[in-house]
Amino acid sequence: MLYTKLVEVYEALNSTTKRLEKTEILADFLKLIGENEPHILPPVTLMSMGRIFPTWSQKELGIGSKLLMKAIASAVGVTPGEVEDQVRETGDIGLASEKLFRRKSQVTLFTRPLTILKVYKDLVKIADISGGRSQYKKIDILMGLLSSASSFEAKYITRTVIEELRVGVGEGTIKDAISQAFHIPKEVIERSHMLTNDLGLVAAVSREEGEEGLKKLSLKPGKPVKPMLAQLSPGIGETVKEMGWAICETKYDGIRVQIHRKGEDIEIYTRRLENISLALPEIVSYIRESLPAEDFIVEGEIIVTRDGKPISFQYILQRVRRKYDIERMVDQIPLTLYLFDTLYFGNNLIDTPFRRRREILESIVRIYPGKVEISRQVKVTPSDIEKAQKLFEDSINEGHEGIMIKDPEAPYMPGIRGKKMLKFKAEPETLDLAVVGGTYGKGKRAHFIGSYLLALQDDDNQLRTIAHVATGLDDKTLAELSQLVEPLITNQKGRTVRIEPRIVLEIAFSEIVKSPEYESGYSLRFPVVKGIRYDLSPEDIDTLERIDSMFKGSQKS
Ligand code: AMP
């Protein structure tokens, strides 16, 4: 099939903004290709979105806009400066090429018409070139292509090279078009896409084997699947009750990774399915040691720790984006991997209940302390919710984000943000609040203040209560706080005391809610003491104004 046919499709797509019309145009074209040249259906499907490789492929063309402009200049016989001027004028390298090539085609007649397959194969060849003089070799092939191109063809070849096709077609439209072209229900296309992340393959199987063939597609180590996503939990108790019982885990704040082993190869993919194996060589070698030498897919979260405590998530981005000097970064920013799921081990496990996938994970991972761990977990029923609350507090105290609440019976649902996995997070921000009162415990704890009443300050620097906090302190800090507080008690009624506001606590919590119960008009859900702020005095505590604005902000999101 001639490349001009594809270019006509691009132009037609460009001429409408209506999604249904775009779908129709693409569906007709995919059908036509399927009937005439079925072997090129996979590349055509990808090229319709301006791609040569599926998203998860590590291959890239490696031609920046400077180099591309040079190739255009040579192909049309002008200076790179003139190409640059055109790009500036039109704001698009594709339009600039079209103009320049139009001038050229008036004088030279291109002889060999380009086919879709030729364009595809040459672009693959360009991506495959590496090593010495690779830029020259890449540009050579590109110039060869461009010198046989018409002005319209040049417009789209150049846009494909810089991965900006500008015809308004994304994965959604392509999926609809495949469904329409080969009469396959959309959900089946959706699921096949989730599992393989290769719309070229999905199109080919749709045509050749139909729905039955698609249903047989399964995940394979080496091909990443879209990760299962989490919804926000409205509350631990409510969520656990809904699930019947739940597996709760610490929520680590780093980056989600899907790790594939196929034969000797170990690849690490991000949540967006980018391959980041080269940036994280130590994780690859930890995995080689910690897991059996069999094909598998496991998932986890990578975080940065210092002295056993997690540190800002920002550091890990520095590691992931790094292309050079990686060895030095391995020493400077040490990583810990917390594994939490198995998607494949010996066979496909995504339809296996989570509790079983977790058991498999535990049976295959050899813990490598501080390097490869398994996520901390508790099993919770509606009658022992405190176990989940304790995990939440401990997780926050250790510097993590909160907890995940997972349905033990649920399959792995690629790409779905459903009710089978929920997150219950602390607000990223903490509050500094003054201790103004407390309540003594009962029984064995009768000589300890078990819960503290906290206050913020209003515009007039008047203290206004906002919450009681009972948790988060280890025994040592609890004793320390008691000692600090006792001399400050100004009044006692039964077990309840008033305390002179001198001590400031840093408080983490999950949510600010309106409440008539406290003087501030607000209350905190799941408040947890993160520490005693010896460096702050009551004048430094948080204000009603800040809480107002945090509350309003949370209502918007
Ligand atoms: P969020 O990014 O806020 O939607 O929260 C979901 C993310 O939490 C997942 O995509 C993972 O990257 C991360 N996460 C951290 N710890 C866990 C865990 N134990 N289980 C599942 N996901 C986790």
Coordinates of C-alpha atoms and ligand atoms in Angstrom, one line a residue:
M1 CA 0.0 0.0 0.0
L2 CA 1.3 3.4 -0.9
Y3 CA 2.3 5.8 1.8
T4 CA 0.1 8.5 0.1
K5 CA -2.9 6.4 1.1
L6 CA -2.0 6.8 4.7
V7 CA -1.3 10.5 4.2
E8 CA -4.8 10.9 2.7
V9 CA -6.2 9.3 5.9
Y10 CA -4.1 11.7 8.0
E11 CA -5.5 14.7 6.0
A12 CA -9.0 13.4 6.3
L13 CA -8.6 13.0 10.1
N14 CA -7.2 16.5 10.2
S15 CA -10.2 17.9 8.5
T16 CA -12.7 17.0 11.2
T17 CA -12.8 17.5 14.9
K18 CA -15.6 15.0 15.4
R19 CA -14.5 11.9 17.2
L20 CA -17.2 9.7 15.4
E21 CA -16.1 10.9 12.0
K22 CA -12.4 10.2 12.9
T23 CA -13.4 6.7 14.1
E24 CA -15.2 6.1 10.8
I25 CA -12.3 7.2 8.7
L26 CA -9.9 5.0 10.7
A27 CA -12.2 2.0 10.8
D28 CA -12.6 2.1 7.0
F29 CA -8.9 2.3 6.5
L30 CA -8.1 -0.5 8.9
K31 CA -10.6 -2.7 7.1
L32 CA -9.1 -1.8 3.8
I33 CA -5.6 -2.7 5.0
G34 CA -7.0 -5.9 6.6
E35 CA -8.5 -7.0 3.2
N36 CA -5.5 -6.1 1.1
E37 CA -2.3 -6.2 3.1
P38 CA -3.1 -7.8 6.5
H39 CA 0.6 -8.2 7.3
I40 CA 1.0 -4.4 7.7
L41 CA -2.1 -4.0 9.9
P42 CA 0.1 -3.8 13.1
P43 CA 2.4 -1.0 11.9
V44 CA -0.5 0.9 10.3
T45 CA -2.4 0.8 13.5
L46 CA 0.6 2.3 15.4
M47 CA 1.3 4.8 12.6
S48 CA -2.3 6.0 12.7
M49 CA -1.4 7.5 16.1
G50 CA 2.0 8.7 14.9
R51 CA 3.9 5.9 16.6
I52 CA 6.3 3.4 15.3
F53 CA 6.7 1.4 18.5
P54 CA 4.2 0.5 21.3
T55 CA 4.5 2.8 24.3
W56 CA 6.4 0.2 26.4
S57 CA 9.1 -0.3 23.8
Q58 CA 12.5 1.1 24.8
K59 CA 13.2 1.9 21.1
E60 CA 13.3 5.5 20.0
L61 CA 14.2 7.2 16.8
G62 CA 16.7 9.4 18.5
I63 CA 16.4 12.3 16.0
G64 CA 16.0 15.7 17.6
S65 CA 14.6 18.6 15.8
K66 CA 18.0 20.1 15.0
L67 CA 19.0 16.9 13.2
L68 CA 15.7 16.7 11.5
M69 CA 16.0 20.2 10.2
K70 CA 19.4 19.4 8.8
A71 CA 18.0 16.4 7.0
I72 CA 15.2 18.5 5.5
A73 CA 17.6 21.1 4.4
S74 CA 19.8 18.6 2.6
A75 CA 16.8 16.9 1.0
V76 CA 15.4 20.1 -0.4
G77 CA 18.7 21.8 -1.1
V78 CA 18.3 24.8 1.3
T79 CA 20.3 25.9 4.3
P80 CA 19.3 24.7 7.8
G81 CA 18.8 28.3 8.6
E82 CA 16.0 28.6 6.0
V83 CA 14.3 25.5 7.4
E84 CA 14.5 27.0 10.9
D85 CA 12.9 30.2 9.6
Q86 CA 10.0 28.2 8.1
V87 CA 9.5 26.3 11.3
R88 CA 9.4 29.5 13.2
E89 CA 6.9 31.0 10.8
T90 CA 4.6 28.1 10.6
G91 CA 5.1 26.8 14.2
D92 CA 5.2 23.3 13.0
I93 CA 8.0 21.2 11.4
G94 CA 5.4 19.3 9.4
L95 CA 3.9 22.4 7.7
A96 CA 7.4 23.8 7.2
S97 CA 8.5 20.7 5.4
E98 CA 5.4 20.6 3.3
K99 CA 6.1 24.2 2.1
L100 CA 9.7 23.5 1.4
F101 CA 9.1 20.2 -0.3
R102 CA 6.4 21.8 -2.5
R103 CA 9.0 24.2 -3.9
K104 CA 11.3 21.4 -4.5
S105 CA 8.8 19.1 -6.2
Q106 CA 8.2 21.7 -8.8
V107 CA 11.7 21.1 -10.1
T108 CA 12.4 17.5 -9.3
L109 CA 10.1 14.6 -9.9
F110 CA 10.4 11.9 -7.3
T111 CA 10.7 8.6 -9.0
R112 CA 10.1 5.7 -6.6
P113 CA 6.8 6.0 -4.8
L114 CA 7.0 5.3 -1.1
T115 CA 5.1 2.5 0.4
I116 CA 3.8 2.4 4.0
L117 CA 6.0 -0.6 4.7
K118 CA 9.1 1.2 3.3
V119 CA 8.5 4.2 5.6
Y120 CA 7.9 2.0 8.6
K121 CA 11.0 -0.2 7.9
D122 CA 13.3 2.8 7.4
L123 CA 12.1 4.4 10.6
V124 CA 12.7 1.1 12.5
K125 CA 16.1 0.9 11.0
I126 CA 16.8 4.5 12.2
A127 CA 15.8 3.5 15.7
D128 CA 18.1 0.4 15.6
I129 CA 21.2 2.4 14.8
S130 CA 23.5 3.0 17.7
G131 CA 27.2 3.5 18.4
G132 CA 29.8 5.5 16.6
R133 CA 28.6 7.9 13.9
S134 CA 25.1 6.8 14.5
Q135 CA 23.7 10.4 13.9
Y136 CA 25.2 10.4 10.4
K137 CA 23.8 7.0 9.7
K138 CA 20.4 7.9 11.0
I139 CA 20.3 11.1 8.9
D140 CA 21.4 9.2 5.8
I141 CA 18.4 6.9 6.0
L142 CA 16.1 9.8 6.8
M143 CA 17.4 11.8 3.8
G144 CA 16.8 8.8 1.6
L145 CA 13.2 8.6 2.7
L146 CA 12.6 12.4 2.4
S147 CA 14.2 12.6 -1.0
S148 CA 11.6 10.2 -2.4
A149 CA 8.8 12.0 -0.5
S150 CA 6.1 14.4 -1.9
S151 CA 5.4 17.5 0.0
F152 CA 2.4 15.9 1.9
E153 CA 4.4 12.8 2.6
A154 CA 7.3 14.9 4.0
K155 CA 4.8 16.7 6.2
Y156 CA 3.8 13.5 8.0
I157 CA 7.2 11.7 7.9
T158 CA 8.8 14.7 9.7
R159 CA 5.9 14.8 12.2
T160 CA 6.2 11.1 12.9
V161 CA 9.9 11.5 13.5
I162 CA 9.3 14.1 16.2
E163 CA 6.3 12.1 17.5
E164 CA 3.8 14.9 17.0
L165 CA 1.4 13.8 14.3
R166 CA -1.2 16.5 15.1
V167 CA -4.3 14.7 13.7
G168 CA -6.1 14.4 16.9
V169 CA -6.1 10.6 17.2
G170 CA -5.3 8.9 20.5
E171 CA -5.6 5.4 21.8
G172 CA -9.3 5.8 22.5
T173 CA -10.2 6.6 18.9
I174 CA -8.0 3.7 17.6
K175 CA -9.7 1.3 19.9
D176 CA -13.1 2.4 18.7
A177 CA -12.0 2.1 15.1
I178 CA -10.7 -1.5 15.6
S179 CA -13.9 -2.4 17.3
Q180 CA -15.9 -1.0 14.4
A181 CA -13.8 -2.4 11.7
F182 CA -13.8 -5.9 12.9
H183 CA -17.1 -6.0 14.8
I184 CA -15.7 -6.7 18.2
P185 CA -17.3 -5.4 21.4
K186 CA -15.5 -2.5 22.9
E187 CA -14.9 -4.2 26.3
V188 CA -13.1 -7.0 24.6
I189 CA -10.8 -4.6 22.8
E190 CA -10.3 -2.7 26.0
R191 CA -9.3 -5.8 27.9
S192 CA -6.9 -7.0 25.2
H193 CA -5.3 -3.6 25.2
M194 CA -4.9 -3.6 28.9
L195 CA -3.2 -7.0 28.8
T196 CA -0.9 -6.5 25.8
N197 CA -0.5 -2.7 25.5
D198 CA 0.0 -3.3 21.8
L199 CA -2.9 -2.0 19.6
G200 CA -1.1 -3.3 16.5
L201 CA -1.4 -6.8 17.9
V202 CA -5.0 -6.2 19.0
A203 CA -5.9 -5.1 15.5
A204 CA -4.2 -8.1 13.9
V205 CA -5.8 -10.6 16.2
S206 CA -9.2 -8.9 15.9
R207 CA -9.1 -9.4 12.1
E208 CA -7.6 -12.9 12.1
E209 CA -9.3 -14.6 15.0
G210 CA -12.0 -12.2 16.2
E211 CA -13.4 -12.1 19.7
E212 CA -12.3 -15.7 20.5
G213 CA -8.7 -15.0 19.6
L214 CA -8.7 -11.8 21.6
K215 CA -10.0 -13.6 24.7
K216 CA -7.1 -16.0 24.4
L217 CA -4.6 -13.1 24.6
S218 CA -2.8 -13.1 27.9
L219 CA -0.2 -11.2 29.6
K220 CA 3.4 -12.2 29.0
P221 CA 6.6 -11.4 30.8
G222 CA 8.4 -8.7 28.8
K223 CA 5.2 -6.9 27.9
P224 CA 4.0 -4.5 30.6
V225 CA 0.3 -4.3 31.5
K226 CA -1.5 -1.2 32.7
P227 CA -1.4 -1.2 36.5
M228 CA -4.4 -1.6 38.6
L229 CA -5.2 1.7 40.3
A230 CA -6.6 2.8 43.6
Q231 CA -9.6 4.8 44.6
L232 CA -9.8 7.0 47.7
S233 CA -11.3 5.2 50.7
P234 CA -14.0 7.2 52.5
G235 CA -12.9 5.6 55.8
I236 CA -11.1 2.4 56.9
G237 CA -14.2 0.9 58.7
E238 CA -16.6 1.5 55.9
T239 CA -14.2 0.0 53.3
V240 CA -13.4 -3.1 55.3
K241 CA -17.1 -3.7 56.0
E242 CA -17.9 -3.4 52.3
M243 CA -15.2 -5.9 51.4
G244 CA -16.1 -8.4 54.2
W245 CA -12.5 -8.6 55.2
A246 CA -9.5 -6.8 53.9
I247 CA -5.7 -7.0 53.5
C248 CA -4.3 -3.6 54.5
E249 CA -0.8 -2.6 53.6
T250 CA 1.5 0.3 54.2
K251 CA 1.3 2.8 51.4
Y252 CA 4.8 3.7 50.4
D253 CA 5.4 7.0 48.6
G254 CA 7.7 6.4 45.7
I255 CA 7.2 5.2 42.2
R256 CA 5.2 2.2 41.2
V257 CA 7.2 -0.4 39.2
Q258 CA 6.3 -3.5 37.3
I259 CA 9.2 -5.8 37.0
H260 CA 9.4 -8.5 34.3
R261 CA 11.8 -11.3 34.0
K262 CA 11.8 -13.2 30.7
G263 CA 14.7 -15.6 30.4
E264 CA 17.8 -13.8 31.5
D265 CA 16.3 -10.3 30.9
I266 CA 14.9 -8.2 33.7
E267 CA 13.0 -5.1 32.8
I268 CA 11.5 -2.4 35.0
Y269 CA 8.5 -0.4 33.9
T270 CA 6.9 2.7 35.4
R271 CA 3.2 3.1 35.9
R272 CA 3.1 4.8 32.4
L273 CA 4.9 1.7 31.1
E274 CA 8.2 3.4 30.4
N275 CA 11.1 1.2 30.6
I276 CA 13.5 2.5 33.2
S277 CA 15.7 -0.6 33.7
L278 CA 18.9 1.3 32.6
A279 CA 18.4 4.0 35.2
L280 CA 18.1 1.5 38.1
P281 CA 20.8 -1.1 37.6
E282 CA 21.0 -2.0 41.3
I283 CA 17.3 -2.9 41.4
V284 CA 17.8 -5.2 38.5
S285 CA 20.6 -7.0 40.3
Y286 CA 18.7 -7.1 43.6
I287 CA 15.8 -8.7 41.8
R288 CA 18.2 -11.2 40.2
E289 CA 19.2 -12.2 43.7
S290 CA 15.9 -12.0 45.5
L291 CA 13.6 -13.8 43.1
P292 CA 13.9 -17.2 41.3
A293 CA 15.4 -17.4 37.8
E294 CA 12.0 -18.0 36.2
D295 CA 9.7 -15.9 34.1
F296 CA 7.6 -13.6 36.3
I297 CA 5.9 -10.2 36.6
V298 CA 5.8 -8.6 40.1
E299 CA 4.8 -5.2 41.2
G300 CA 6.1 -2.9 43.9
E301 CA 7.0 0.6 45.0
I302 CA 10.5 1.9 45.0
I303 CA 11.3 4.5 47.6
V304 CA 14.4 6.4 48.7
T305 CA 15.5 5.8 52.3
R306 CA 18.1 7.4 54.5
D307 CA 18.9 5.7 57.8
G308 CA 16.0 3.4 57.4
K309 CA 13.5 6.3 57.0
P310 CA 11.8 7.2 53.7
I311 CA 12.9 10.6 52.3
S312 CA 11.2 12.9 49.8
F313 CA 9.7 11.3 46.7
Q314 CA 11.5 14.0 44.6
Y315 CA 14.8 12.2 45.0
I316 CA 13.6 9.1 43.2
L317 CA 12.6 11.2 40.2
Q318 CA 16.2 12.3 39.9
R319 CA 17.2 8.6 39.7
V320 CA 14.5 7.6 37.2
R321 CA 15.2 10.5 34.8
R322 CA 18.9 10.0 34.9
K323 CA 20.7 9.0 31.7
Y324 CA 24.3 9.6 32.6
D325 CA 26.5 9.1 35.6
I326 CA 24.2 6.4 36.9
E327 CA 26.8 4.6 39.0
R328 CA 27.4 7.7 41.1
M329 CA 23.7 8.2 41.6
V330 CA 23.3 4.6 42.8
D331 CA 25.6 5.5 45.8
Q332 CA 24.1 8.9 46.4
I333 CA 20.4 8.0 46.3
P334 CA 19.9 4.5 47.7
L335 CA 16.7 2.7 46.9
T336 CA 14.5 0.2 48.6
L337 CA 11.9 -1.9 46.7
Y338 CA 8.7 -2.9 48.5
L339 CA 7.0 -5.7 46.5
F340 CA 3.3 -6.1 46.8
D341 CA 1.8 -8.2 44.0
T342 CA 2.5 -11.1 41.6
L343 CA 0.9 -11.0 38.2
Y344 CA 2.7 -13.9 36.6
F345 CA 4.7 -16.7 37.9
G346 CA 4.9 -19.9 35.8
N347 CA 1.5 -18.8 34.5
N348 CA -0.9 -15.9 34.3
L349 CA -2.1 -14.9 37.8
I350 CA -4.3 -11.9 37.1
D351 CA -7.5 -13.9 37.6
T352 CA -6.2 -15.4 40.8
P353 CA -7.5 -13.8 44.0
F354 CA -5.2 -11.2 45.6
R355 CA -4.7 -13.2 48.8
R356 CA -3.3 -16.1 46.7
R357 CA -1.1 -13.7 44.6
R358 CA 0.3 -12.3 47.8
E359 CA 1.0 -15.9 49.2
I360 CA 2.9 -16.6 46.0
L361 CA 4.8 -13.4 46.3
E362 CA 5.8 -14.4 49.9
S363 CA 6.8 -17.8 48.8
I364 CA 9.1 -16.7 46.0
V365 CA 10.8 -13.5 47.4
R366 CA 13.9 -13.9 49.4
I367 CA 14.0 -10.7 51.5
Y368 CA 17.1 -8.6 51.0
P369 CA 17.0 -6.2 54.0
G370 CA 16.8 -2.6 53.1
K371 CA 16.9 -3.5 49.4
V372 CA 14.1 -5.8 48.6
E373 CA 11.3 -6.1 51.1
I374 CA 7.6 -7.2 50.9
S375 CA 5.0 -4.6 51.8
R376 CA 3.9 -4.6 55.5
Q377 CA 0.5 -6.1 55.8
V378 CA -2.3 -6.9 58.2
K379 CA -5.5 -8.9 57.7
V380 CA -8.5 -7.1 59.0
T381 CA -12.2 -7.9 59.7
P382 CA -14.9 -5.4 60.6
S383 CA -14.6 -6.5 64.2
D384 CA -10.9 -5.7 64.5
I385 CA -10.6 -2.4 62.5
E386 CA -8.1 -1.2 65.2
K387 CA -5.5 -3.3 63.5
A388 CA -5.8 -1.3 60.3
Q389 CA -5.8 2.0 62.3
K390 CA -2.7 0.9 64.1
L391 CA -1.1 0.1 60.7
F392 CA -2.1 3.6 59.5
E393 CA -0.5 5.2 62.6
D394 CA 2.6 3.2 62.4
S395 CA 3.0 3.8 58.7
I396 CA 2.6 7.6 59.2
N397 CA 5.0 7.6 62.0
E398 CA 7.6 5.7 59.9
G399 CA 7.2 8.5 57.3
H400 CA 5.0 6.7 54.8
E401 CA 1.8 8.0 53.1
G402 CA -1.0 6.0 54.7
I403 CA -2.4 2.6 53.9
M404 CA -3.8 0.6 51.0
I405 CA -7.0 -1.5 51.7
K406 CA -7.3 -4.4 49.3
D407 CA -10.0 -6.9 48.6
P408 CA -8.5 -10.3 49.2
E409 CA -10.8 -12.0 46.7
A410 CA -10.3 -9.6 43.9
P411 CA -8.5 -10.4 40.6
Y412 CA -5.8 -8.1 39.3
M413 CA -7.7 -5.5 37.2
P414 CA -5.3 -3.9 34.7
G415 CA -5.9 -0.2 34.2
I416 CA -9.0 -0.1 36.4
R417 CA -9.6 2.3 39.3
G418 CA -12.2 0.3 41.1
K419 CA -13.4 -0.6 44.5
K420 CA -11.1 -3.6 45.0
M421 CA -8.1 -1.5 46.0
L422 CA -8.4 1.7 47.9
K423 CA -6.0 4.1 49.5
F424 CA -6.3 5.9 52.8
K425 CA -3.8 8.6 53.0
A426 CA -2.7 11.2 55.5
E427 CA -2.7 14.7 54.2
P428 CA 0.7 15.5 52.9
E429 CA 0.7 18.6 55.1
T430 CA 0.9 18.4 58.9
L431 CA -0.3 20.9 61.4
D432 CA 1.5 22.4 64.4
L433 CA -1.0 22.6 67.2
A434 CA -0.9 23.5 70.9
V435 CA -1.8 21.1 73.7
V436 CA -4.5 22.7 75.8
G437 CA -6.0 19.8 77.6
G438 CA -6.1 16.1 78.1
T439 CA -7.9 13.0 79.5
Y440 CA -6.3 10.4 81.8
G441 CA -6.6 6.8 80.7
K442 CA -8.4 4.0 82.5
G443 CA -7.2 1.0 84.4
K444 CA -3.5 0.4 83.8
R445 CA -3.2 3.7 82.0
A446 CA -4.9 5.7 84.7
H447 CA -1.7 7.6 85.6
F448 CA -1.1 8.6 82.0
I449 CA -2.8 11.2 79.9
G450 CA -4.1 9.0 77.1
S451 CA -5.6 11.7 74.8
Y452 CA -4.6 15.3 74.3
L453 CA -6.9 18.2 73.3
L454 CA -5.3 20.4 70.6
A455 CA -5.9 23.9 69.5
L456 CA -5.0 26.3 66.7
Q457 CA -5.1 30.1 66.9
D458 CA -7.6 32.5 65.3
D459 CA -7.0 36.0 63.9
D460 CA -6.9 37.5 67.4
N461 CA -4.3 34.9 68.5
Q462 CA -7.0 33.2 70.6
L463 CA -6.7 29.5 71.0
R464 CA -9.6 27.4 69.6
T465 CA -9.8 23.6 69.9
I466 CA -9.8 21.4 66.9
A467 CA -9.2 17.8 67.8
H468 CA -8.3 15.1 70.4
V469 CA -5.3 13.0 69.6
A470 CA -4.7 9.7 71.2
T471 CA -2.2 8.0 69.1
G472 CA 1.1 8.1 67.3
L473 CA 3.4 8.2 70.3
D474 CA 5.8 5.5 71.2
D475 CA 6.1 4.7 74.9
K476 CA 9.2 6.8 75.4
T477 CA 7.7 9.9 73.8
L478 CA 4.5 9.3 75.7
A479 CA 6.3 9.3 79.0
E480 CA 8.3 12.3 77.9
L481 CA 5.1 14.2 77.0
S482 CA 3.5 13.3 80.3
Q483 CA 6.4 14.7 82.2
L484 CA 6.3 17.9 80.2
V485 CA 2.6 18.3 80.7
E486 CA 2.1 17.4 84.4
P487 CA 3.5 20.7 85.8
L488 CA 1.3 22.6 83.3
I489 CA -2.0 21.2 84.5
T490 CA -4.1 24.2 85.6
N491 CA -7.4 22.5 86.4
Q492 CA -8.8 18.9 86.8
K493 CA -12.3 17.6 86.7
G494 CA -12.6 13.9 86.9
R495 CA -10.2 12.4 84.4
T496 CA -10.2 15.6 82.3
V497 CA -7.5 18.3 82.7
R498 CA -6.8 21.7 81.3
I499 CA -3.2 22.4 80.3
E500 CA -1.4 25.7 80.0
P501 CA -0.6 26.1 76.3
R502 CA 3.1 25.7 76.1
I503 CA 3.7 22.5 74.2
V504 CA 3.3 22.2 70.4
L505 CA 2.8 18.9 68.6
E506 CA 3.1 18.2 64.9
I507 CA 0.0 16.4 63.8
A508 CA -0.6 14.3 60.7
F509 CA -4.2 13.5 59.8
S510 CA -6.3 12.2 56.9
E511 CA -8.8 14.9 56.4
I512 CA -10.2 18.2 57.8
V513 CA -13.9 18.1 58.4
K514 CA -16.5 20.6 59.6
S515 CA -17.5 19.9 63.2
P516 CA -19.6 21.8 65.8
E517 CA -17.9 19.7 68.5
Y518 CA -14.8 21.9 68.6
E519 CA -14.4 25.7 69.0
S520 CA -12.7 26.1 65.6
G521 CA -15.7 24.6 63.8
Y522 CA -13.4 22.0 62.4
S523 CA -12.2 18.6 63.4
L524 CA -9.4 16.3 62.1
R525 CA -10.0 12.7 61.0
F526 CA -7.3 10.2 62.1
P527 CA -5.0 12.7 63.9
V528 CA -1.6 11.1 64.7
V529 CA 1.2 12.8 66.6
K530 CA 4.3 13.0 64.5
G531 CA 6.5 14.5 67.1
I532 CA 6.9 17.1 69.9
R533 CA 8.0 20.5 68.4
Y534 CA 10.4 21.7 71.0
D535 CA 11.5 24.4 68.6
L536 CA 8.0 26.0 68.4
S537 CA 6.0 28.0 70.9
P538 CA 2.2 28.5 70.9
E539 CA 2.6 31.8 68.9
D540 CA 3.9 29.7 66.1
I541 CA 1.0 27.3 65.8
D542 CA -1.2 27.0 62.7
T543 CA -4.0 29.5 62.2
L544 CA -7.7 29.2 61.5
E545 CA -7.1 31.0 58.3
R546 CA -4.8 28.2 57.1
I547 CA -7.3 25.5 58.1
D548 CA -10.0 27.4 56.3
S549 CA -8.0 27.4 53.1
M550 CA -6.9 23.8 53.4
F551 CA -10.5 22.8 53.9
K552 CA -11.7 24.8 50.9
G553 CA -8.8 23.3 48.8
S554 CA -9.8 19.8 49.8
Q555 CA -13.4 20.4 48.8
K556 CA -12.3 21.4 45.3
S557 CA -10.2 18.3 44.6
Ligands
AMP1 P1 -2.1 7.1 44.3 O1 -0.9 7.2 43.5 O2 -2.2 8.1 45.3 O3 -3.3 6.9 43.4 O4 -2.0 5.7 45.1 C1 -1.8 4.5 44.5 C2 -0.4 4.1 44.4 O5 0.2 3.8 45.6 C3 -0.1 2.9 43.6 O6 -0.1 3.1 42.2 C4 1.3 2.6 44.1 O7 2.3 3.3 43.3 C5 1.4 3.2 45.5 N1 1.6 2.2 46.5 C6 2.4 2.3 47.6 N2 2.3 1.3 48.4 C7 1.5 0.4 47.9 C8 1.0 -0.9 48.2 N3 1.4 -1.5 49.4 N4 0.1 -1.5 47.4 C9 -0.3 -0.9 46.3 N5 0.1 0.3 45.8 C10 1.0 0.9 46.6

